[in-house]
Each structure stands twice: as C-alpha cells, then as structure tokens.
mmCIF file of C-alpha atoms and ligand atoms in Angstrom:
data_model
loop_
_atom_site.group_PDB
_atom_site.id
_atom_site.type_symbol
_atom_site.label_atom_id
_atom_site.label_comp_id
_atom_site.label_asym_id
_atom_site.label_seq_id
_atom_site.Cartn_x
_atom_site.Cartn_y
_atom_site.Cartn_z
ATOM 1 C CA HIS A 1379 -8.348 -52.370 -59.374
ATOM 2 C CA ALA A 1380 -7.188 -48.775 -59.779
ATOM 3 C CA ASP A 1381 -5.122 -49.221 -56.627
ATOM 4 C CA SER A 1382 -3.463 -52.366 -57.834
ATOM 5 C CA ALA A 1383 -2.745 -50.717 -61.185
ATOM 6 C CA MET A 1384 -1.179 -47.840 -59.285
ATOM 7 C CA TYR A 1385 0.902 -50.304 -57.343
ATOM 8 C CA GLU A 1386 2.039 -52.057 -60.519
ATOM 9 C CA ALA A 1387 2.921 -48.752 -62.132
ATOM 10 C CA LYS A 1388 4.859 -47.649 -59.076
ATOM 11 C CA ARG A 1389 6.696 -50.936 -58.877
ATOM 12 C CA ALA A 1390 7.567 -50.890 -62.550
ATOM 13 C CA GLY A 1391 8.435 -47.205 -62.363
ATOM 14 C CA ARG A 1392 11.029 -47.757 -59.688
ATOM 15 C CA ASN A 1393 13.246 -49.721 -62.040
ATOM 16 C CA ASN A 1394 12.209 -48.702 -65.520
ATOM 17 C CA LEU A 1395 11.025 -45.104 -65.401
ATOM 18 C CA GLN A 1396 7.783 -46.359 -66.835
ATOM 19 C CA PHE A 1397 5.776 -43.286 -65.928
ATOM 20 C CA TYR A 1398 3.573 -42.989 -68.941
ATOM 21 C CA THR A 1399 1.724 -46.250 -68.967
ATOM 22 C CA PRO A 1400 -1.914 -45.982 -70.003
ATOM 23 C CA ALA A 1401 -2.923 -47.417 -66.631
ATOM 24 C CA LEU A 1402 -1.205 -44.630 -64.744
ATOM 25 C CA ASN A 1403 -2.783 -42.063 -67.018
ATOM 26 C CA ASP A 1404 -6.207 -43.492 -66.212
ATOM 27 C CA ILE A 1405 -5.442 -43.309 -62.534
ATOM 28 C CA LEU A 1406 -4.422 -39.666 -62.769
ATOM 29 C CA ILE A 1407 -7.594 -38.802 -64.634
ATOM 30 C CA GLU A 1408 -9.666 -40.693 -62.070
ATOM 31 C CA ARG A 1409 -7.806 -38.892 -59.285
ATOM 32 C CA LEU A 1410 -8.390 -35.473 -60.787
ATOM 33 C CA SER A 1411 -12.032 -36.225 -61.288
ATOM 34 C CA VAL A 1412 -12.465 -37.356 -57.680
ATOM 35 C CA GLU A 1413 -10.649 -34.218 -56.566
ATOM 36 C CA TYR A 1414 -12.856 -31.987 -58.688
ATOM 37 C CA ARG A 1415 -16.051 -33.682 -57.526
ATOM 38 C CA LEU A 1416 -14.888 -33.581 -53.930
ATOM 39 C CA ARG A 1417 -14.478 -29.794 -54.105
ATOM 40 C CA GLN A 1418 -17.996 -29.535 -55.464
ATOM 41 C CA ALA A 1419 -19.249 -31.891 -52.754
ATOM 42 C CA ILE A 1420 -17.919 -29.563 -50.064
ATOM 43 C CA GLU A 1421 -19.728 -26.603 -51.629
ATOM 44 C CA ARG A 1422 -22.916 -28.572 -52.158
ATOM 45 C CA LYS A 1423 -22.802 -30.096 -48.683
ATOM 46 C CA GLU A 1424 -23.112 -33.648 -49.951
ATOM 47 C CA PHE A 1425 -21.696 -35.347 -46.858
ATOM 48 C CA VAL A 1426 -23.640 -37.151 -44.177
ATOM 49 C CA LEU A 1427 -22.633 -38.924 -41.001
ATOM 50 C CA HIS A 1428 -23.763 -42.414 -40.159
ATOM 51 C CA TYR A 1429 -23.460 -43.707 -36.633
ATOM 52 C CA GLN A 1430 -22.319 -47.161 -35.626
ATOM 53 C CA PRO A 1431 -23.420 -48.035 -32.074
ATOM 54 C CA LYS A 1432 -20.886 -49.313 -29.558
ATOM 55 C CA MET A 1433 -22.075 -51.912 -27.096
ATOM 56 C CA ASP A 1434 -20.920 -52.218 -23.505
ATOM 57 C CA PHE A 1435 -20.060 -55.857 -22.737
ATOM 58 C CA LEU A 1436 -21.213 -55.576 -19.135
ATOM 59 C CA THR A 1437 -24.673 -54.166 -19.752
ATOM 60 C CA GLY A 1438 -25.248 -55.269 -23.346
ATOM 61 C CA LYS A 1439 -26.437 -51.725 -24.037
ATOM 62 C CA VAL A 1440 -25.452 -48.955 -26.413
ATOM 63 C CA ASN A 1441 -23.010 -46.641 -24.723
ATOM 64 C CA GLY A 1442 -21.966 -44.444 -27.614
ATOM 65 C CA ALA A 1443 -21.358 -44.446 -31.344
ATOM 66 C CA GLU A 1444 -18.720 -43.810 -33.944
ATOM 67 C CA ALA A 1445 -19.501 -41.195 -36.579
ATOM 68 C CA LEU A 1446 -18.608 -42.443 -40.061
ATOM 69 C CA ILE A 1447 -18.694 -40.141 -43.046
ATOM 70 C CA ARG A 1448 -20.518 -40.921 -46.285
ATOM 71 C CA TRP A 1449 -20.594 -38.941 -49.488
ATOM 72 C CA GLN A 1450 -24.013 -38.788 -51.061
ATOM 73 C CA PRO A 1451 -23.713 -37.135 -54.489
ATOM 74 C CA GLU A 1452 -26.957 -35.761 -55.852
ATOM 75 C CA GLY A 1453 -28.680 -38.492 -57.832
ATOM 76 C CA GLY A 1454 -25.708 -40.832 -57.410
ATOM 77 C CA GLU A 1455 -24.810 -43.730 -55.211
ATOM 78 C CA MET A 1456 -23.386 -43.360 -51.735
ATOM 79 C CA ILE A 1457 -19.578 -43.250 -51.801
ATOM 80 C CA PRO A 1458 -17.707 -44.946 -48.932
ATOM 81 C CA PRO A 1459 -14.863 -43.156 -47.146
ATOM 82 C CA PHE A 1460 -12.028 -45.301 -48.470
ATOM 83 C CA LYS A 1461 -12.761 -43.879 -51.935
ATOM 84 C CA PHE A 1462 -12.329 -40.234 -51.002
ATOM 85 C CA ILE A 1463 -10.700 -39.786 -47.584
ATOM 86 C CA PRO A 1464 -7.213 -40.541 -49.000
ATOM 87 C CA VAL A 1465 -7.732 -37.944 -51.766
ATOM 88 C CA ALA A 1466 -9.032 -35.441 -49.230
ATOM 89 C CA GLU A 1467 -5.986 -36.149 -47.071
ATOM 90 C CA GLU A 1468 -3.519 -35.648 -49.933
ATOM 91 C CA THR A 1469 -5.093 -32.445 -51.209
ATOM 92 C CA GLY A 1470 -5.671 -30.885 -47.817
ATOM 93 C CA MET A 1471 -9.457 -30.875 -48.286
ATOM 94 C CA ILE A 1472 -9.602 -33.109 -45.210
ATOM 95 C CA GLU A 1473 -9.124 -30.016 -43.046
ATOM 96 C CA GLU A 1474 -12.426 -28.573 -44.176
ATOM 97 C CA ILE A 1475 -14.215 -31.931 -44.282
ATOM 98 C CA GLY A 1476 -12.826 -32.923 -40.885
ATOM 99 C CA ALA A 1477 -13.950 -29.649 -39.339
ATOM 100 C CA TRP A 1478 -17.450 -30.271 -40.679
ATOM 101 C CA VAL A 1479 -17.471 -33.813 -39.250
ATOM 102 C CA MET A 1480 -16.410 -32.487 -35.843
ATOM 103 C CA ARG A 1481 -19.141 -29.821 -35.730
ATOM 104 C CA GLU A 1482 -21.808 -32.182 -37.035
ATOM 105 C CA ALA A 1483 -20.887 -34.894 -34.494
ATOM 106 C CA CYS A 1484 -20.899 -32.380 -31.627
ATOM 107 C CA ALA A 1485 -24.294 -31.115 -32.747
ATOM 108 C CA LYS A 1486 -25.623 -34.683 -32.797
ATOM 109 C CA ALA A 1487 -24.211 -35.500 -29.350
ATOM 110 C CA HIS A 1488 -25.775 -32.318 -28.028
ATOM 111 C CA GLU A 1489 -29.136 -33.118 -29.618
ATOM 112 C CA LEU A 1490 -29.164 -36.655 -28.166
ATOM 113 C CA ARG A 1491 -28.280 -35.327 -24.764
ATOM 114 C CA GLU A 1492 -31.177 -32.897 -24.857
ATOM 115 C CA ARG A 1493 -33.699 -35.431 -26.168
ATOM 116 C CA LEU A 1494 -32.726 -38.458 -24.091
ATOM 117 C CA GLY A 1495 -31.523 -36.772 -20.952
ATOM 118 C CA ARG A 1496 -28.359 -38.866 -20.857
ATOM 119 C CA ASP A 1497 -24.924 -38.782 -22.439
ATOM 120 C CA ILE A 1498 -24.274 -40.705 -25.638
ATOM 121 C CA PRO A 1499 -20.628 -39.973 -26.440
ATOM 122 C CA ILE A 1500 -19.835 -39.732 -30.148
ATOM 123 C CA ALA A 1501 -16.443 -40.730 -31.541
ATOM 124 C CA VAL A 1502 -14.945 -38.921 -34.531
ATOM 125 C CA ASN A 1503 -12.101 -40.159 -36.725
ATOM 126 C CA VAL A 1504 -9.273 -37.680 -37.032
ATOM 127 C CA SER A 1505 -6.908 -38.006 -39.973
ATOM 128 C CA PRO A 1506 -3.149 -37.423 -39.598
ATOM 129 C CA ARG A 1507 -3.162 -34.164 -41.531
ATOM 130 C CA GLN A 1508 -6.123 -32.830 -39.619
ATOM 131 C CA PHE A 1509 -4.489 -33.737 -36.307
ATOM 132 C CA GLY A 1510 -1.323 -31.920 -37.353
ATOM 133 C CA GLN A 1511 -3.016 -28.599 -38.143
ATOM 134 C CA PRO A 1512 -1.638 -25.782 -36.008
ATOM 135 C CA HIS A 1513 -5.070 -24.880 -34.689
ATOM 136 C CA PHE A 1514 -6.471 -28.361 -34.300
ATOM 137 C CA VAL A 1515 -6.933 -28.241 -30.529
ATOM 138 C CA GLU A 1516 -8.554 -24.829 -30.832
ATOM 139 C CA SER A 1517 -10.964 -26.124 -33.470
ATOM 140 C CA VAL A 1518 -12.024 -28.963 -31.171
ATOM 141 C CA ARG A 1519 -12.550 -26.508 -28.337
ATOM 142 C CA SER A 1520 -14.687 -24.281 -30.525
ATOM 143 C CA ALA A 1521 -16.749 -27.186 -31.900
ATOM 144 C CA LEU A 1522 -17.585 -28.169 -28.303
ATOM 145 C CA ALA A 1523 -18.316 -24.590 -27.301
ATOM 146 C CA SER A 1524 -20.570 -23.940 -30.301
ATOM 147 C CA VAL A 1525 -23.183 -26.339 -28.887
ATOM 148 C CA ASP A 1526 -22.102 -26.177 -25.266
ATOM 149 C CA LEU A 1527 -21.194 -29.876 -25.255
ATOM 150 C CA PRO A 1528 -19.371 -31.321 -22.228
ATOM 151 C CA PRO A 1529 -15.981 -32.538 -23.524
ATOM 152 C CA HIS A 1530 -16.451 -36.111 -22.271
ATOM 153 C CA CYS A 1531 -19.253 -36.498 -24.850
ATOM 154 C CA LEU A 1532 -16.698 -36.249 -27.660
ATOM 155 C CA GLU A 1533 -14.171 -38.951 -28.387
ATOM 156 C CA LEU A 1534 -11.355 -38.609 -30.926
ATOM 157 C CA GLU A 1535 -10.061 -41.678 -32.749
ATOM 158 C CA ILE A 1536 -6.486 -41.325 -33.870
ATOM 159 C CA THR A 1537 -4.475 -43.926 -35.749
ATOM 160 C CA GLU A 1538 -0.887 -44.816 -35.032
ATOM 161 C CA SER A 1539 0.077 -43.604 -38.502
ATOM 162 C CA THR A 1540 -0.412 -40.052 -37.166
ATOM 163 C CA LEU A 1541 2.489 -40.616 -34.832
ATOM 164 C CA VAL A 1542 5.143 -41.227 -37.474
ATOM 165 C CA LEU A 1543 5.031 -37.624 -38.684
ATOM 166 C CA ASP A 1544 6.381 -36.113 -35.473
ATOM 167 C CA ALA A 1545 6.223 -38.219 -32.326
ATOM 168 C CA ARG A 1546 6.986 -35.370 -29.934
ATOM 169 C CA LYS A 1547 4.348 -33.081 -31.356
ATOM 170 C CA PHE A 1548 1.894 -35.971 -31.461
ATOM 171 C CA VAL A 1549 2.244 -36.613 -27.731
ATOM 172 C CA ASP A 1550 2.117 -32.876 -26.922
ATOM 173 C CA THR A 1551 -1.121 -32.489 -28.861
ATOM 174 C CA LEU A 1552 -2.604 -35.517 -27.107
ATOM 175 C CA HIS A 1553 -1.829 -33.861 -23.773
ATOM 176 C CA GLU A 1554 -3.514 -30.639 -24.844
ATOM 177 C CA LEU A 1555 -6.596 -32.548 -25.941
ATOM 178 C CA LYS A 1556 -6.595 -34.545 -22.722
ATOM 179 C CA ALA A 1557 -6.468 -31.274 -20.773
ATOM 180 C CA LEU A 1558 -9.492 -30.138 -22.742
ATOM 181 C CA GLY A 1559 -11.352 -33.150 -21.360
ATOM 182 C CA VAL A 1560 -12.186 -35.055 -24.526
ATOM 183 C CA CYS A 1561 -11.857 -38.813 -24.645
ATOM 184 C CA LEU A 1562 -8.959 -40.196 -26.722
ATOM 185 C CA ALA A 1563 -8.708 -43.524 -28.506
ATOM 186 C CA ILE A 1564 -6.025 -45.190 -30.607
ATOM 187 C CA ASP A 1565 -7.822 -46.585 -33.647
ATOM 188 C CA ASP A 1566 -6.794 -49.633 -35.706
ATOM 189 C CA PHE A 1567 -4.410 -50.608 -32.925
ATOM 190 C CA GLY A 1568 -1.780 -53.189 -33.787
ATOM 191 C CA THR A 1569 -1.337 -52.228 -37.426
ATOM 192 C CA GLY A 1570 1.034 -49.259 -37.021
ATOM 193 C CA TYR A 1571 4.702 -49.047 -36.082
ATOM 194 C CA SER A 1572 6.357 -48.479 -32.729
ATOM 195 C CA SER A 1573 3.102 -48.672 -30.875
ATOM 196 C CA MET A 1574 4.607 -50.681 -28.038
ATOM 197 C CA ALA A 1575 7.467 -48.266 -27.440
ATOM 198 C CA TYR A 1576 5.226 -45.222 -27.279
ATOM 199 C CA LEU A 1577 2.027 -46.513 -25.833
ATOM 200 C CA LYS A 1578 2.917 -45.791 -22.211
ATOM 201 C CA ASP A 1579 3.526 -42.126 -23.110
ATOM 202 C CA PHE A 1580 0.154 -41.625 -24.729
ATOM 203 C CA PRO A 1581 -2.444 -40.021 -22.478
ATOM 204 C CA VAL A 1582 -5.220 -42.040 -24.128
ATOM 205 C CA ASP A 1583 -8.286 -43.682 -22.630
ATOM 206 C CA ARG A 1584 -8.998 -46.427 -25.112
ATOM 207 C CA LEU A 1585 -7.505 -48.879 -27.534
ATOM 208 C CA LYS A 1586 -9.510 -49.998 -30.507
ATOM 209 C CA ILE A 1587 -8.176 -53.285 -31.728
ATOM 210 C CA ASP A 1588 -7.893 -53.394 -35.478
ATOM 211 C CA ARG A 1589 -10.577 -55.365 -37.251
ATOM 212 C CA SER A 1590 -8.025 -57.660 -38.871
ATOM 213 C CA PHE A 1591 -7.288 -59.339 -35.525
ATOM 214 C CA VAL A 1592 -10.944 -60.187 -34.979
ATOM 215 C CA ASP A 1593 -12.010 -61.033 -38.487
ATOM 216 C CA ASN A 1594 -12.636 -64.750 -39.111
ATOM 217 C CA LEU A 1595 -11.483 -65.687 -35.617
ATOM 218 C CA GLU A 1596 -13.269 -69.012 -35.602
ATOM 219 C CA GLN A 1597 -11.725 -70.140 -38.882
ATOM 220 C CA GLU A 1598 -8.302 -68.751 -37.985
ATOM 221 C CA PRO A 1599 -7.588 -69.679 -34.357
ATOM 222 C CA ALA A 1600 -3.930 -68.691 -34.833
ATOM 223 C CA LYS A 1601 -5.144 -65.121 -34.398
ATOM 224 C CA LYS A 1602 -6.154 -65.778 -30.815
ATOM 225 C CA PRO A 1603 -2.798 -65.433 -29.042
ATOM 226 C CA ILE A 1604 -2.225 -62.056 -30.711
ATOM 227 C CA LEU A 1605 -5.710 -60.857 -29.965
ATOM 228 C CA ASN A 1606 -5.393 -62.018 -26.362
ATOM 229 C CA ALA A 1607 -2.047 -60.265 -25.976
ATOM 230 C CA ILE A 1608 -3.453 -56.981 -27.276
ATOM 231 C CA VAL A 1609 -6.415 -57.124 -24.918
ATOM 232 C CA ALA A 1610 -4.096 -57.941 -21.989
ATOM 233 C CA LEU A 1611 -1.731 -55.129 -22.939
ATOM 234 C CA GLY A 1612 -4.514 -52.571 -23.044
ATOM 235 C CA ARG A 1613 -5.971 -53.730 -19.777
ATOM 236 C CA SER A 1614 -2.652 -53.766 -17.977
ATOM 237 C CA LEU A 1615 -2.090 -50.173 -19.055
ATOM 238 C CA GLY A 1616 -5.458 -49.328 -17.553
ATOM 239 C CA LEU A 1617 -7.088 -48.566 -20.887
ATOM 240 C CA LYS A 1618 -10.547 -49.498 -22.048
ATOM 241 C CA VAL A 1619 -10.310 -52.033 -24.840
ATOM 242 C CA ILE A 1620 -12.717 -51.987 -27.749
ATOM 243 C CA ALA A 1621 -13.035 -54.609 -30.438
ATOM 244 C CA GLU A 1622 -14.244 -53.484 -33.832
ATOM 245 C CA GLY A 1623 -15.433 -55.545 -36.756
ATOM 246 C CA VAL A 1624 -17.142 -58.133 -34.558
ATOM 247 C CA GLU A 1625 -19.423 -60.062 -36.890
ATOM 248 C CA THR A 1626 -20.242 -63.354 -35.190
ATOM 249 C CA ARG A 1627 -21.504 -64.766 -31.917
ATOM 250 C CA TYR A 1628 -18.250 -66.710 -31.654
ATOM 251 C CA GLU A 1629 -16.148 -63.538 -31.914
ATOM 252 C CA HIS A 1630 -18.434 -61.813 -29.430
ATOM 253 C CA ASP A 1631 -18.128 -64.612 -26.871
ATOM 254 C CA HIS A 1632 -14.377 -64.888 -27.197
ATOM 255 C CA LEU A 1633 -13.804 -61.146 -26.794
ATOM 256 C CA ARG A 1634 -16.122 -61.015 -23.872
ATOM 257 C CA SER A 1635 -14.317 -63.825 -22.097
ATOM 258 C CA MET A 1636 -11.012 -62.065 -22.789
ATOM 259 C CA GLY A 1637 -12.205 -59.083 -20.796
ATOM 260 C CA CYS A 1638 -12.779 -56.675 -23.641
ATOM 261 C CA ASP A 1639 -14.873 -53.668 -22.550
ATOM 262 C CA GLU A 1640 -16.795 -52.688 -25.653
ATOM 263 C CA LEU A 1641 -17.834 -54.128 -28.939
ATOM 264 C CA GLN A 1642 -18.523 -52.561 -32.281
ATOM 265 C CA GLY A 1643 -19.455 -54.519 -35.371
ATOM 266 C CA TYR A 1644 -22.127 -55.927 -37.628
ATOM 267 C CA PHE A 1645 -22.923 -58.558 -34.986
ATOM 268 C CA PHE A 1646 -24.434 -55.803 -32.881
ATOM 269 C CA SER A 1647 -25.273 -53.193 -35.495
ATOM 270 C CA ARG A 1648 -24.169 -51.800 -38.834
ATOM 271 C CA PRO A 1649 -23.570 -48.079 -39.109
ATOM 272 C CA LEU A 1650 -27.024 -46.408 -39.064
ATOM 273 C CA THR A 1651 -28.454 -43.178 -40.394
ATOM 274 C CA SER A 1652 -28.782 -40.462 -37.822
ATOM 275 C CA GLU A 1653 -32.537 -41.136 -37.525
ATOM 276 C CA ALA A 1654 -32.177 -44.917 -37.235
ATOM 277 C CA PHE A 1655 -29.528 -44.503 -34.563
ATOM 278 C CA GLU A 1656 -31.827 -42.286 -32.575
ATOM 279 C CA ARG A 1657 -34.680 -44.804 -32.913
ATOM 280 C CA LEU A 1658 -32.384 -47.530 -31.623
ATOM 281 C CA LEU A 1659 -31.661 -45.457 -28.527
ATOM 282 C CA ILE A 1660 -35.313 -44.788 -27.866
ATOM 283 C CA GLU A 1661 -36.720 -48.230 -28.666
ATOM 284 C CA PRO A 1662 -33.841 -50.693 -28.325
ATOM 285 C CA ALA A 1663 -36.101 -53.747 -28.511
ATOM 286 C CA ILE A 1664 -37.493 -52.955 -31.944
ATOM 287 C CA VAL A 1665 -34.266 -52.658 -33.960
HETATM 288 P P1 C2E B 2138 -12.459 -47.045 -38.922
HETATM 289 O O1 C2E B 2138 -12.402 -45.770 -38.162
HETATM 290 O O2 C2E B 2138 -11.595 -48.157 -38.447
HETATM 291 O O3 C2E B 2138 -13.998 -47.444 -38.926
HETATM 292 C C1 C2E B 2138 -14.465 -48.755 -38.881
HETATM 293 C C2 C2E B 2138 -14.881 -49.232 -40.250
HETATM 294 O O4 C2E B 2138 -15.239 -50.620 -40.135
HETATM 295 C C3 C2E B 2138 -16.110 -48.542 -40.825
HETATM 296 O O5 C2E B 2138 -15.981 -48.527 -42.245
HETATM 297 C C4 C2E B 2138 -17.227 -49.497 -40.423
HETATM 298 O O6 C2E B 2138 -18.375 -49.399 -41.243
HETATM 299 C C5 C2E B 2138 -16.546 -50.816 -40.620
HETATM 300 N N1 C2E B 2138 -17.139 -51.888 -39.819
HETATM 301 C C6 C2E B 2138 -17.744 -51.798 -38.628
HETATM 302 N N2 C2E B 2138 -18.140 -52.993 -38.178
HETATM 303 C C7 C2E B 2138 -17.783 -53.892 -39.120
HETATM 304 C C8 C2E B 2138 -17.915 -55.318 -39.227
HETATM 305 O O7 C2E B 2138 -18.457 -55.994 -38.358
HETATM 306 N N3 C2E B 2138 -17.397 -55.886 -40.347
HETATM 307 C C9 C2E B 2138 -16.797 -55.166 -41.320
HETATM 308 N N4 C2E B 2138 -16.339 -55.822 -42.385
HETATM 309 N N5 C2E B 2138 -16.657 -53.820 -41.255
HETATM 310 C C10 C2E B 2138 -17.132 -53.196 -40.156
HETATM 311 P P2 C2E B 2138 -16.253 -47.222 -43.093
HETATM 312 O O8 C2E B 2138 -17.436 -46.492 -42.551
HETATM 313 O O9 C2E B 2138 -16.262 -47.624 -44.526
HETATM 314 O O10 C2E B 2138 -14.979 -46.356 -42.791
HETATM 315 C C11 C2E B 2138 -13.710 -46.780 -43.182
HETATM 316 C C12 C2E B 2138 -12.638 -45.869 -42.649
HETATM 317 O O11 C2E B 2138 -12.753 -44.564 -43.194
HETATM 318 C C13 C2E B 2138 -12.706 -45.679 -41.134
HETATM 319 O O12 C2E B 2138 -12.111 -46.782 -40.486
HETATM 320 C C14 C2E B 2138 -11.922 -44.394 -40.986
HETATM 321 O O13 C2E B 2138 -10.547 -44.641 -40.988
HETATM 322 C C15 C2E B 2138 -12.281 -43.645 -42.250
HETATM 323 N N6 C2E B 2138 -13.328 -42.647 -41.925
HETATM 324 C C16 C2E B 2138 -14.665 -42.797 -41.814
HETATM 325 N N7 C2E B 2138 -15.270 -41.636 -41.495
HETATM 326 C C17 C2E B 2138 -14.272 -40.726 -41.365
HETATM 327 C C18 C2E B 2138 -14.241 -39.319 -41.044
HETATM 328 O O14 C2E B 2138 -15.249 -38.671 -40.744
HETATM 329 N N8 C2E B 2138 -13.014 -38.716 -41.042
HETATM 330 C C19 C2E B 2138 -11.853 -39.409 -41.325
HETATM 331 N N9 C2E B 2138 -10.693 -38.736 -41.298
HETATM 332 N N10 C2E B 2138 -11.849 -40.711 -41.630
HETATM 333 C C20 C2E B 2138 -13.046 -41.361 -41.655
HETATM 334 MG MG1 MG B 2139 -12.528 -45.269 -36.277
HETATM 335 MG MG1 MG B 2140 -10.608 -49.009 -37.123
HETATM 336 MG MG1 MG B 2141 -15.372 -60.726 -39.045
#
C-alpha cells in the first residue's frame, strides 16, 4: 500500500503541489529506514541466493538455474527482492550488491561443476544501473576468473528497461559480453518498449517471456495469440525461448506444444536454497 500511496501523492502533486501529505512523509521515512538497513545488510552480509531450476522441455531435466537474491535480516523475516532492489538501484547500492551476487553465483556454478562433473549454468539478474557501470564487463570477467569458471556457465539476464538509457551503449556492452563468452538473455520480454525494433541487433541467446503472458492461461485464452507470437518471434530469430512463471500442467502443455525450449516456474520447482538445489541435482527423484 506504500506504493499506491506514493502513486496517489505523485498524482495529486502534479496538479496541486501537495508535497507534504502525511502519506508521503511516511513513505520517505520508510524509504530512509530501508536504505539505512540495506547499508547495514551489506556490511553484515545478510544476503543469500536461492536457485530456481530451469527445466529443458526435451529431456524434462534440470539444465540450469536462476539465482534470486533474498535478504535475511538477523532474527527477522526473509525480505523479497521487490522490497529492496528498487531502493538499491536508486541509491547505487545495487553496484555492490550486484557484484556480490555475481561472485556468489560464479562460486556456486564452479562448486556444482566440481561436485557433479557436469555444467549447470547459473543465470544472474543484472539491473540497469549495474549494467551501465563503466567497468561492468571487467567485473564479469574477474568474477569468472576468480573461480576459473568457463564463461558459458554464467548467464546474464537483462531487462528491456536497461535499453532505454542509452541504446547504442547497451548494444555495445552486449557485444563485449558476448565476446567474453557468457550467455545473454532478455528477461521479462514483451513488457518493455521498442523491443521489436531492436531485437535483431541484440547479440543475445535467449528470450525469457514475461510471466504475465503465461499467468492464468487457461482462464484467459485471449493471451494465447500473444504468447504464441512471442514464441514464434524468438524461434524465428534463432533464440532459445524460455517461459517463466509456469504454474500449471495446462500452461506446461501449451508452451511445450508451442515449441518453447525451457520452462521455469512453480509447476516444476519453486526457488530453492542452495543446499536443496544441490540435492535436487543429485537425487532428482526424491524432490
Ligand atoms: P525475475 O528475474 O523475472 O525473476 C522471476 C521471479 O518470478 C522470481 O521472483 C521468482 O521467484 C518468481 N517466480 C518463478 N516462478 C514463478 C511462478 O510459477 N509463479 C509466480 N507467481 N512467480 C514465480 P523473486 O525471486 O521475488 O524476484 C523478483 C525480481 O527481483 C526478479 O524478477 C528480478 O527482477 C529481481 N531480482 C531477484 N534477484 C535479483 C538479483 O540478484 N539482482 C537484481 N538486480 N535483481 C534481482
Ligand atoms: Mg530473471
Ligand atoms: Mg522475469
Ligand atoms: Mg500462473
């Protein structure tokens, strides 16, 4: 409700200069407190990564995972990313947090590779501000080098909203990352602007269809033509197409028949702790 209060205040503020509403004051206080606690969290190392398995439609097996950050304050409840990633992004703290995520994910991919004797690529979400850092490509290179991880074991998920800042620079950076050998994916595809115009210029490997196109598919069949068009678009560009947020058998079957390559969602698995993810890889039948 803080968000909707913010929205109301903004809307009212546009016409009436209503800046000092009590609601807005509350939001600012809440903001500052999140910011303060977030700084502490970085020092106290209160972040953990959970891993959501991705399933290959052809084999029905796990062929990688997405790393998803969680904030676990001491003695408090787990805080989901939507509550702090935007604050981290606005304050610049995302640069430090993002660098930690990258190193941690590379370390995990390396560990799995050693223990299982096969590659389990890990995908990391990269925020717009993090992507735009002058030394971003270098930081990816050094995260890989620090654990001697082959670049194809790291995937970067980038949203279309990153593009609006500076399209030219965006594409240049993608090329540098591609040259490094990491795998690149457009996340939340279909929700951003100008995706169609630019897509052919992006040296990416994968499209992740936004969850909103999959959600409630059975109850909302009107979503099908759009979903089908996105899958066809990705495939015709030679990209792997991944559906996220798949929750039901119905959604699974439809996406499979559409020719989608990979699935991620509660239907297959929720995001897991690092240990649970590893157990799933070792004893797939039990989980
Ligand atoms: P995303 O990258 O699109 O990640 C997918 C989100 O969908 C995750 O939420 C995941 O738990 C959720 N999800 C997966 N399957 C299902 C499903 O079947 N049904 C439903 N309802 N949800 C599903 P989560 O973990 O809360 O993350 C939300 C967003 O926060 C992510 O969206 C990503 O944009 C951001 N995020 C997470 N970790 C990081 C990170 O390390 N760095 C940055 N910059 N952003 C992150
Ligand atoms: Mg993602
Ligand atoms: Mg997404
Ligand atoms: Mg759903």
